[in-house]
Short mmCIF file of C-alpha atoms in Angstrom, two decimals:
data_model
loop_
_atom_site.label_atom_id
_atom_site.label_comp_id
_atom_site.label_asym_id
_atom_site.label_seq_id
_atom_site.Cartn_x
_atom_site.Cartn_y
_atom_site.Cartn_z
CA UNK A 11 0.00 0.00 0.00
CA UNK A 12 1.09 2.95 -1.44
CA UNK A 13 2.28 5.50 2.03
CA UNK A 14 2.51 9.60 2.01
CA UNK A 15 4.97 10.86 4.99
CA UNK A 16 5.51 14.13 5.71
CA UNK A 17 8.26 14.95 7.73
CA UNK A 18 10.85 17.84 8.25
CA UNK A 19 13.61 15.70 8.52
CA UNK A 20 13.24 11.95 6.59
CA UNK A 21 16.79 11.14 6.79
CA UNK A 22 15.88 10.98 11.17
CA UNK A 23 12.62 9.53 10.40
CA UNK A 24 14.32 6.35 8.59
CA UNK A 25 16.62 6.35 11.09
CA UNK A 26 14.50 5.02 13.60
CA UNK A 27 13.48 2.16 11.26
CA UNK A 28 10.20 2.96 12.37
CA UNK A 29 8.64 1.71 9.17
CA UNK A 30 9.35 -1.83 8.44
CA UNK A 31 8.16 -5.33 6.94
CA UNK A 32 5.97 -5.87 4.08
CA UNK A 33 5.26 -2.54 2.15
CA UNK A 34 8.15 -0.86 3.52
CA UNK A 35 9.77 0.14 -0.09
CA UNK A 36 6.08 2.02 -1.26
CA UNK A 37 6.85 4.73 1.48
CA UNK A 38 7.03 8.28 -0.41
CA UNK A 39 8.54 10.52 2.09
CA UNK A 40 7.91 14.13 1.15
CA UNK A 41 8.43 17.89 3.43
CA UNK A 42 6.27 18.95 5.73
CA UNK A 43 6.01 21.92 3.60
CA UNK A 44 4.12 20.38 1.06
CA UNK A 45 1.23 18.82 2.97
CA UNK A 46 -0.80 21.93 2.38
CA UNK A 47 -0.46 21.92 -1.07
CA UNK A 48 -0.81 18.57 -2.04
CA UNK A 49 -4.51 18.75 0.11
CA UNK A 50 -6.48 18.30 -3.11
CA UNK A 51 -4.12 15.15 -4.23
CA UNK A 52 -4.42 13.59 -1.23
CA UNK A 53 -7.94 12.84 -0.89
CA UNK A 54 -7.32 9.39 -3.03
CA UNK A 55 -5.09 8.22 -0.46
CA UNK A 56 -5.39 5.11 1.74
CA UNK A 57 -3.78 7.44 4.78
CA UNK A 58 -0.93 9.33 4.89
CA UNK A 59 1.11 10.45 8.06
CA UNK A 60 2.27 13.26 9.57
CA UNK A 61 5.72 13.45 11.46
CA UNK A 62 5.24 16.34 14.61
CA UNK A 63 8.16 16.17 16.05
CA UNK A 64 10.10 19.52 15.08
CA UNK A 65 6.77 21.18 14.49
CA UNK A 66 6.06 24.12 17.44
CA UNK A 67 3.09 24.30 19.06
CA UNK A 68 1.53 26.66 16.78
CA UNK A 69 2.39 24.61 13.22
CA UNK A 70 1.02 21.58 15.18
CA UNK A 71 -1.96 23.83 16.28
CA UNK A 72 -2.45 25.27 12.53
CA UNK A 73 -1.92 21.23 11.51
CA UNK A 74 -5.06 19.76 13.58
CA UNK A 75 -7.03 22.90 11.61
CA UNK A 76 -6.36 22.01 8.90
CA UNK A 77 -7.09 18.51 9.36
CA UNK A 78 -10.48 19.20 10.82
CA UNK A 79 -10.80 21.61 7.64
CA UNK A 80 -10.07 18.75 5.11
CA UNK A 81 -12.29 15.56 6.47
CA UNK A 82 -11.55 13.83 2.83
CA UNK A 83 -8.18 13.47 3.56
CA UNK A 84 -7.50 10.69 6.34
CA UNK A 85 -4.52 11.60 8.32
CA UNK A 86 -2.03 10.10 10.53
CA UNK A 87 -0.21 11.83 13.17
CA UNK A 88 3.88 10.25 14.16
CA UNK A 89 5.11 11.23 17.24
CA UNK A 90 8.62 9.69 17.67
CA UNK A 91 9.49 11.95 21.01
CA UNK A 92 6.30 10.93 22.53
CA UNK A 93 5.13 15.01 22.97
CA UNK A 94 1.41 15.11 22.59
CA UNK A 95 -0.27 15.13 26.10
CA UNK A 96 -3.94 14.69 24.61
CA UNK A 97 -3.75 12.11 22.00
CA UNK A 98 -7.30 12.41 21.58
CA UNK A 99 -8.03 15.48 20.93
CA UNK A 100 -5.51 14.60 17.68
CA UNK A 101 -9.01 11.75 17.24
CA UNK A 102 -11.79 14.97 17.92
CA UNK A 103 -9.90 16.65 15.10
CA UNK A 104 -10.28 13.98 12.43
CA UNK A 105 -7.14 12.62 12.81
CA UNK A 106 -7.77 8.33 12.02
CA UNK A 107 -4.52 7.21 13.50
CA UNK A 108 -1.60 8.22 16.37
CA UNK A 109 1.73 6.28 15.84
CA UNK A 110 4.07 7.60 19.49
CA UNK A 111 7.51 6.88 20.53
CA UNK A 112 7.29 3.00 21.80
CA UNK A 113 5.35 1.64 18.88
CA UNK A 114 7.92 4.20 16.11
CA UNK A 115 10.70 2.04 18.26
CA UNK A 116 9.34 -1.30 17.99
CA UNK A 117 8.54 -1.40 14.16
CA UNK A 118 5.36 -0.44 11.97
CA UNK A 119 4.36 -2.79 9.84
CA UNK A 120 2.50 -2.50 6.43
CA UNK A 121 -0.49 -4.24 8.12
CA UNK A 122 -1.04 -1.26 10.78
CA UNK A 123 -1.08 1.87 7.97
CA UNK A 124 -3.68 -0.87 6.25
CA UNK A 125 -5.92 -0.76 9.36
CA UNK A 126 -5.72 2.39 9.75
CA UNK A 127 -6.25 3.13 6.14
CA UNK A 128 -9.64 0.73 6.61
CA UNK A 129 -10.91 2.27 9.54
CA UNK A 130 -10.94 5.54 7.71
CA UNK A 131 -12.94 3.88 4.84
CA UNK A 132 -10.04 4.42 2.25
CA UNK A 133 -9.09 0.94 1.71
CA UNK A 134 -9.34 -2.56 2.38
CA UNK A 135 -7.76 -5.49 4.16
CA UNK A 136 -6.78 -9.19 3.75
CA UNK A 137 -9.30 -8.76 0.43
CA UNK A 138 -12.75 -8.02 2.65
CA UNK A 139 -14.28 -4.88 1.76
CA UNK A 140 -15.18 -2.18 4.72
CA UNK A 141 -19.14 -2.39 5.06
CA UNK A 142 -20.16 1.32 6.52
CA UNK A 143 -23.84 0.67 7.97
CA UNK A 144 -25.63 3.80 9.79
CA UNK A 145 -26.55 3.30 13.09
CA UNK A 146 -30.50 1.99 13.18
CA UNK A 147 -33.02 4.21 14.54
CA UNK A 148 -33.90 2.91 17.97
CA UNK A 149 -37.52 1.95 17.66
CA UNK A 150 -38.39 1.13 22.16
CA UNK A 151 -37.48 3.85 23.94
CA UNK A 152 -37.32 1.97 27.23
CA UNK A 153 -37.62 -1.72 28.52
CA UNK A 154 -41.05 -0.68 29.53
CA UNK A 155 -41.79 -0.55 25.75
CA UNK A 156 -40.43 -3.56 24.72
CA UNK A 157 -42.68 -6.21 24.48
CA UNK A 158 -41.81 -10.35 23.57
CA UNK A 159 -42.62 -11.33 19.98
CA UNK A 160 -41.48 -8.01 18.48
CA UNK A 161 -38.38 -6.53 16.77
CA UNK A 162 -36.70 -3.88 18.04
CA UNK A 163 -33.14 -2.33 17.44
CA UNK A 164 -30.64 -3.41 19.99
CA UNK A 165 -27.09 -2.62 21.27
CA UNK A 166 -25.14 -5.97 21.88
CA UNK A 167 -22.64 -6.26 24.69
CA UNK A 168 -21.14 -9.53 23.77
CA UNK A 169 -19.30 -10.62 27.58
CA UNK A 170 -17.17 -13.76 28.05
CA UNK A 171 -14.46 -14.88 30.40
CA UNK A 172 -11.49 -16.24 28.68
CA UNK A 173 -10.16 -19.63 29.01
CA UNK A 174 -13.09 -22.04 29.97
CA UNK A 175 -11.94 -25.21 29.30
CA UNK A 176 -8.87 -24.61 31.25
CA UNK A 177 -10.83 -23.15 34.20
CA UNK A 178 -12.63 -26.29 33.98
CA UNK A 179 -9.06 -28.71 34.76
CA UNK A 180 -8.70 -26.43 37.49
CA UNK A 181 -11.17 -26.21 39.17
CA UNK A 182 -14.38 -28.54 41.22
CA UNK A 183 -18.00 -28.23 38.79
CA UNK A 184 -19.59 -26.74 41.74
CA UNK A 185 -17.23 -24.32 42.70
CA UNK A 186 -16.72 -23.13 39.10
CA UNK A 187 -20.01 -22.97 38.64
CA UNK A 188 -20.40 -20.71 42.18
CA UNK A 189 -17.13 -18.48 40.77
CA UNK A 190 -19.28 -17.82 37.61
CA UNK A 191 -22.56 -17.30 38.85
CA UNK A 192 -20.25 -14.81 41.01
CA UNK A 193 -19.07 -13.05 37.90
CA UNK A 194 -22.67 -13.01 36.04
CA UNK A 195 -24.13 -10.69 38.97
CA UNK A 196 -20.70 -8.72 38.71
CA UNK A 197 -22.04 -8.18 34.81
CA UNK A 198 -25.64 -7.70 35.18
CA UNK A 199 -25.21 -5.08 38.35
CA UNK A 200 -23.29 -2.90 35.90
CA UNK A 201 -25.08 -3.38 33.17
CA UNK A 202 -28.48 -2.73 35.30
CA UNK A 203 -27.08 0.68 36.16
CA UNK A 204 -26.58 1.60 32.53
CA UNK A 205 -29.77 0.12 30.99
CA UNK A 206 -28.38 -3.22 30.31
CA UNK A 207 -30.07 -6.66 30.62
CA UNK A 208 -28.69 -9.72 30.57
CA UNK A 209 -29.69 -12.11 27.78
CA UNK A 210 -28.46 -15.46 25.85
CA UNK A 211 -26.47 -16.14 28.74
CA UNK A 212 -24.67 -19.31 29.65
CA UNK A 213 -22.49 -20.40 31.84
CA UNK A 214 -19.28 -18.55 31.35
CA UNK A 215 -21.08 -15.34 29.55
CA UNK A 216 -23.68 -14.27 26.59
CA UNK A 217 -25.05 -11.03 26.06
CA UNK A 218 -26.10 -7.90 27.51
CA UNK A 219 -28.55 -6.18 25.71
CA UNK A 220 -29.79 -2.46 25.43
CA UNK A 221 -33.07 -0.74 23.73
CA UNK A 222 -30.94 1.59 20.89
CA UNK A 223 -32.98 4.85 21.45
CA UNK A 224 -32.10 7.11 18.44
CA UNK A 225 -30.38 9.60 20.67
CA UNK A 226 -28.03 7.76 22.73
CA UNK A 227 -27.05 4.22 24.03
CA UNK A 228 -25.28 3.78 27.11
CA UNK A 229 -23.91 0.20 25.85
CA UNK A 230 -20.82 1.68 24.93
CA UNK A 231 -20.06 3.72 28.52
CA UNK A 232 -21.60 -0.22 30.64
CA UNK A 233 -18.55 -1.97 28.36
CA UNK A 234 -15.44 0.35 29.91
CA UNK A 235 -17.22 0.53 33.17
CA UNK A 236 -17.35 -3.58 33.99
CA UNK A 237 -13.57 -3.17 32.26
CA UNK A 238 -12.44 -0.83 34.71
CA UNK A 239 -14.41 -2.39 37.94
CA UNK A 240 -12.98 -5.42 37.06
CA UNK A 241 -9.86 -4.69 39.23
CA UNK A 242 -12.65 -4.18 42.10
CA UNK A 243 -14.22 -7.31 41.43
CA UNK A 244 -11.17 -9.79 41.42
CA UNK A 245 -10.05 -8.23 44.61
CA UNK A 246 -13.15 -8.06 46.66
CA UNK A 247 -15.81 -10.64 44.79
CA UNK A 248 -14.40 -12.96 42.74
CA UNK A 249 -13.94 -16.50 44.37
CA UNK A 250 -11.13 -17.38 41.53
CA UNK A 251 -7.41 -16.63 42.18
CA UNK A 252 -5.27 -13.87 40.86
CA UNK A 253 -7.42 -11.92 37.92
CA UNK A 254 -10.19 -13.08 35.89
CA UNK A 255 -9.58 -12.75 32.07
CA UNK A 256 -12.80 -11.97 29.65
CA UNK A 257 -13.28 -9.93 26.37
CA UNK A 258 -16.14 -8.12 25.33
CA UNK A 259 -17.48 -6.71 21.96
CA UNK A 260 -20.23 -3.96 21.17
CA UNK A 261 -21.77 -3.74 18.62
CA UNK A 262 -25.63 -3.09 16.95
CA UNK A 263 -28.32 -4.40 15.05
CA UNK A 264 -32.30 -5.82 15.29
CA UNK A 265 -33.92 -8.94 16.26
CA UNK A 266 -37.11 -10.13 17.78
CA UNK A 267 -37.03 -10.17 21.24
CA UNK A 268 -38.14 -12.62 23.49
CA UNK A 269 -38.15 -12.86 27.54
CA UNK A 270 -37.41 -16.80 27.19
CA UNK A 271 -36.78 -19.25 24.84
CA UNK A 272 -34.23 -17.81 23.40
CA UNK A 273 -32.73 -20.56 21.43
CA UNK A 274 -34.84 -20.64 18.69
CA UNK A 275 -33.97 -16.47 17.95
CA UNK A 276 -32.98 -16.68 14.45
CA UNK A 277 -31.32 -13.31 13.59
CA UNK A 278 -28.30 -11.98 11.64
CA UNK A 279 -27.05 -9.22 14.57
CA UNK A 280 -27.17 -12.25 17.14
CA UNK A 281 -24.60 -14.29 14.68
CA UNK A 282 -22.60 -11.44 13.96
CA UNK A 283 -22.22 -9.95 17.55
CA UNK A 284 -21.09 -14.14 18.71
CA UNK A 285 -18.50 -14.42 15.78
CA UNK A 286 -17.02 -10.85 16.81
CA UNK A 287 -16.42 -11.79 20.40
CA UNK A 288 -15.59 -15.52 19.90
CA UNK A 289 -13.36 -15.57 15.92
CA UNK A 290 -11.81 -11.87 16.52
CA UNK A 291 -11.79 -10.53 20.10
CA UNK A 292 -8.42 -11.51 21.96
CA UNK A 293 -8.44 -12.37 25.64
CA UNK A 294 -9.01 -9.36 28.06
CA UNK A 295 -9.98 -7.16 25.35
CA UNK A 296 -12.70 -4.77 24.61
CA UNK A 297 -13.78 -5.00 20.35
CA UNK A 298 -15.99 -2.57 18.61
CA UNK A 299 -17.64 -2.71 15.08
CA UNK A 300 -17.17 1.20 13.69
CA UNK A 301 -20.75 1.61 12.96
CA UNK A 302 -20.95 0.95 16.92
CA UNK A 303 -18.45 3.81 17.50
CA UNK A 304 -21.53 5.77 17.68
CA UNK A 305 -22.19 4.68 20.50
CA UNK A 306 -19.06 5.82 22.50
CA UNK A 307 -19.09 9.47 24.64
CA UNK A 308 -16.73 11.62 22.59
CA UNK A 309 -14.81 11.68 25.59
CA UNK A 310 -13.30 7.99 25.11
CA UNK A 311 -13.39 8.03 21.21
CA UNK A 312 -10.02 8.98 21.37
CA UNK A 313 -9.23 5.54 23.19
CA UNK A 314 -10.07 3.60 20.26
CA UNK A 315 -7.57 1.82 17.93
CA UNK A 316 -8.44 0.35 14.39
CA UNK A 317 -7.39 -3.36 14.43
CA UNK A 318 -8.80 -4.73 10.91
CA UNK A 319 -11.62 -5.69 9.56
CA UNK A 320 -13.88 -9.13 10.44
CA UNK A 321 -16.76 -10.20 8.22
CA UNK A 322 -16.63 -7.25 6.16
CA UNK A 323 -16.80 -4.82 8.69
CA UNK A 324 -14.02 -2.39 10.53
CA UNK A 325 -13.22 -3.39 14.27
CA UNK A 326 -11.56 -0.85 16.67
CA UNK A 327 -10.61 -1.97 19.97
CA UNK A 328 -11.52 0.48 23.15
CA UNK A 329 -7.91 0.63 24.72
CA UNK A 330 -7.78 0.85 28.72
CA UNK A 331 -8.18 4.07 30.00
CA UNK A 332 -5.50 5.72 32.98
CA UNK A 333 -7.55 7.54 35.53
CA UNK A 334 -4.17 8.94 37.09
CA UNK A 335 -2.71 10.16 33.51
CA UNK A 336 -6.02 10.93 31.85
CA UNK A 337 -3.92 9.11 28.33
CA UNK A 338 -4.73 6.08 26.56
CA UNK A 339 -2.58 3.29 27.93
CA UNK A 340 0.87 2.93 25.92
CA UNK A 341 0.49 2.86 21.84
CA UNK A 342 3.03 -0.33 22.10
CA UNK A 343 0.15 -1.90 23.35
CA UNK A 344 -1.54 -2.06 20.47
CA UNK A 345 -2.18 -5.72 19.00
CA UNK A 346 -2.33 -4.90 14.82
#
């Protein structure tokens, strides 16, 4: 895939052998100078990056206008020294991806700039093509509206713990059971307080479901809140040792909904919601489909990462916030 980087100094740049593996020879390294010029040719492209680093504070300033001036063109922001304090108000601006010091260090492969490029919606990966679907109009307003037998639009908070067959060689049935039924109230209290309700659920997890109301959805808000009470819960409830590992997905769609008898719930969002968590989410992580990223507070939008596309669709994971820092955790983090 064909990369743009502007930088005031490329000789430093590819010095840090920042940019390596397959791809690595289609980089077109250009000045910074030039970015504003070449606006109108650069609306074709994938994603092209942006190196900060010898930029002041006002040519970075004048940068994120211009950005947020030029929405066609998808941009990515380098940071080798690690400077930017807000990374995502770089995300509020329009800004698609942040590359900072540790991952710059480590390597970037070809495959990130192509997630990033597909999260944008300029490109597509391993062959699938990027499926943008508007968020559906919330038809029940409330649980007290929604009534068995009928469709309704839903928000899917797909919730499993990690590792169940090995949890089983570890551990007696009935205390398992006990540690999970343990974890299950952990889940539905949360999810009670956000307008969450259990649903599908089994032994180990299922889903927590939420009437989509056209204006908001506080699916999105329930999904970082269990994440970040989990510390809470392993120290104080959970009946397991050490932490308890589980990943979640979000994500949205209709089906007919029914108090019991679930099973025989025949419905595309159900399928697509299971496949998400159980094919693509990675232990202890939190997955979104895009379309579902309008469901997050703008205040954590900036915490989300592309990480490629699944079934046809763009998946961003929600990274974990740091309540002392108020900064997404480290960018080496990042599993693409």
């Amino acid at each position: 895939m064909k990369t743009t980087v502007f930088t005031s100094s490329p000789s430093a740049l590819q010095r840090l052998a920042g940019f390596k593996g397959r791809g690595a020879a289609e980089l077109d390294f250009r000045p910074f100078a030039e970015f504003k010029k070449m606006l109108a040719q650069l609306a074709d492209s994938p994603v092209v990056y942006v190196d900060i680093r010898e930029l002041t504070d006002r040519e970075r300033a004048k940068l994120l206008d211009l950005i947020s001036a030029n929405q066609s063109v998808r941009v990515g922001i380098l940071d080798p020294a690690g400077s930017v304090k807000d990374v995502a108000a770089l995300f509020h601006a329009g800004v698609v991806d942040y590359i900072g010091k540790p991952l710059i260090a480590r390597g970037i492969p070809a495959e990130r700039r192509a997630a990033a490029a597909a999260f944008a919606g300029g490109a597509e990966l391993d062959g699938e093509k990027a499926d943008a679907r508007p968020v559906p109009q919330g038809s029940a307003d409330a649980w007290a509206e929604v009534q068995s037998g009928r469709e309704y639009a839903f928000a899917f908070l797909f919730v499993e713990v990690d590792d169940a067959e090995e949890l089983k060689k570890r551990h007696e049935p009935d205390n398992l059971a006990t540690a999970m039924d343990t974890f299950r109230e952990f889940v539905s209290r949360i999810a009670s307080q956000h307008g969450g309700r259990l649903w599908m659920w089994s032994r180990f997890g299922g889903l927590v479901l939420f009437p989509l109301k056209s204006e908001t959805s506080h699916a999105a808000l329930c999904g970082v809140r269990i994440l970040l009470a989990s510390i809470f819960y392993d120290v104080e409830e959970s009946l397991l040792p050490g932490r308890i590992s589980f990943r979640m997905a979000l994500s949205h769609g209709t089906t007919v909904y029914h108090d019991s008898d679930t099973g025989r719930i025949v419905s595309d969002a159900i399928n697509s919601i299971f496949h998400l968590g159980r094919r693509f989410a990675r232990p202890g992580q939190f997955v979104l489909s895009a379309e579902a990223l309008e469901l997050v507070p703008s205040a954590l939008q900036g915490f989300c990462q592309p990480v490629g596309i699944f079934e046809g669709r763009r998946i961003v994971r929600m990274l974990r916030p740091s309540s002392s820092l108020g900064v997404r955790e480290a960018v080496a983090e990042w599993d693409g």
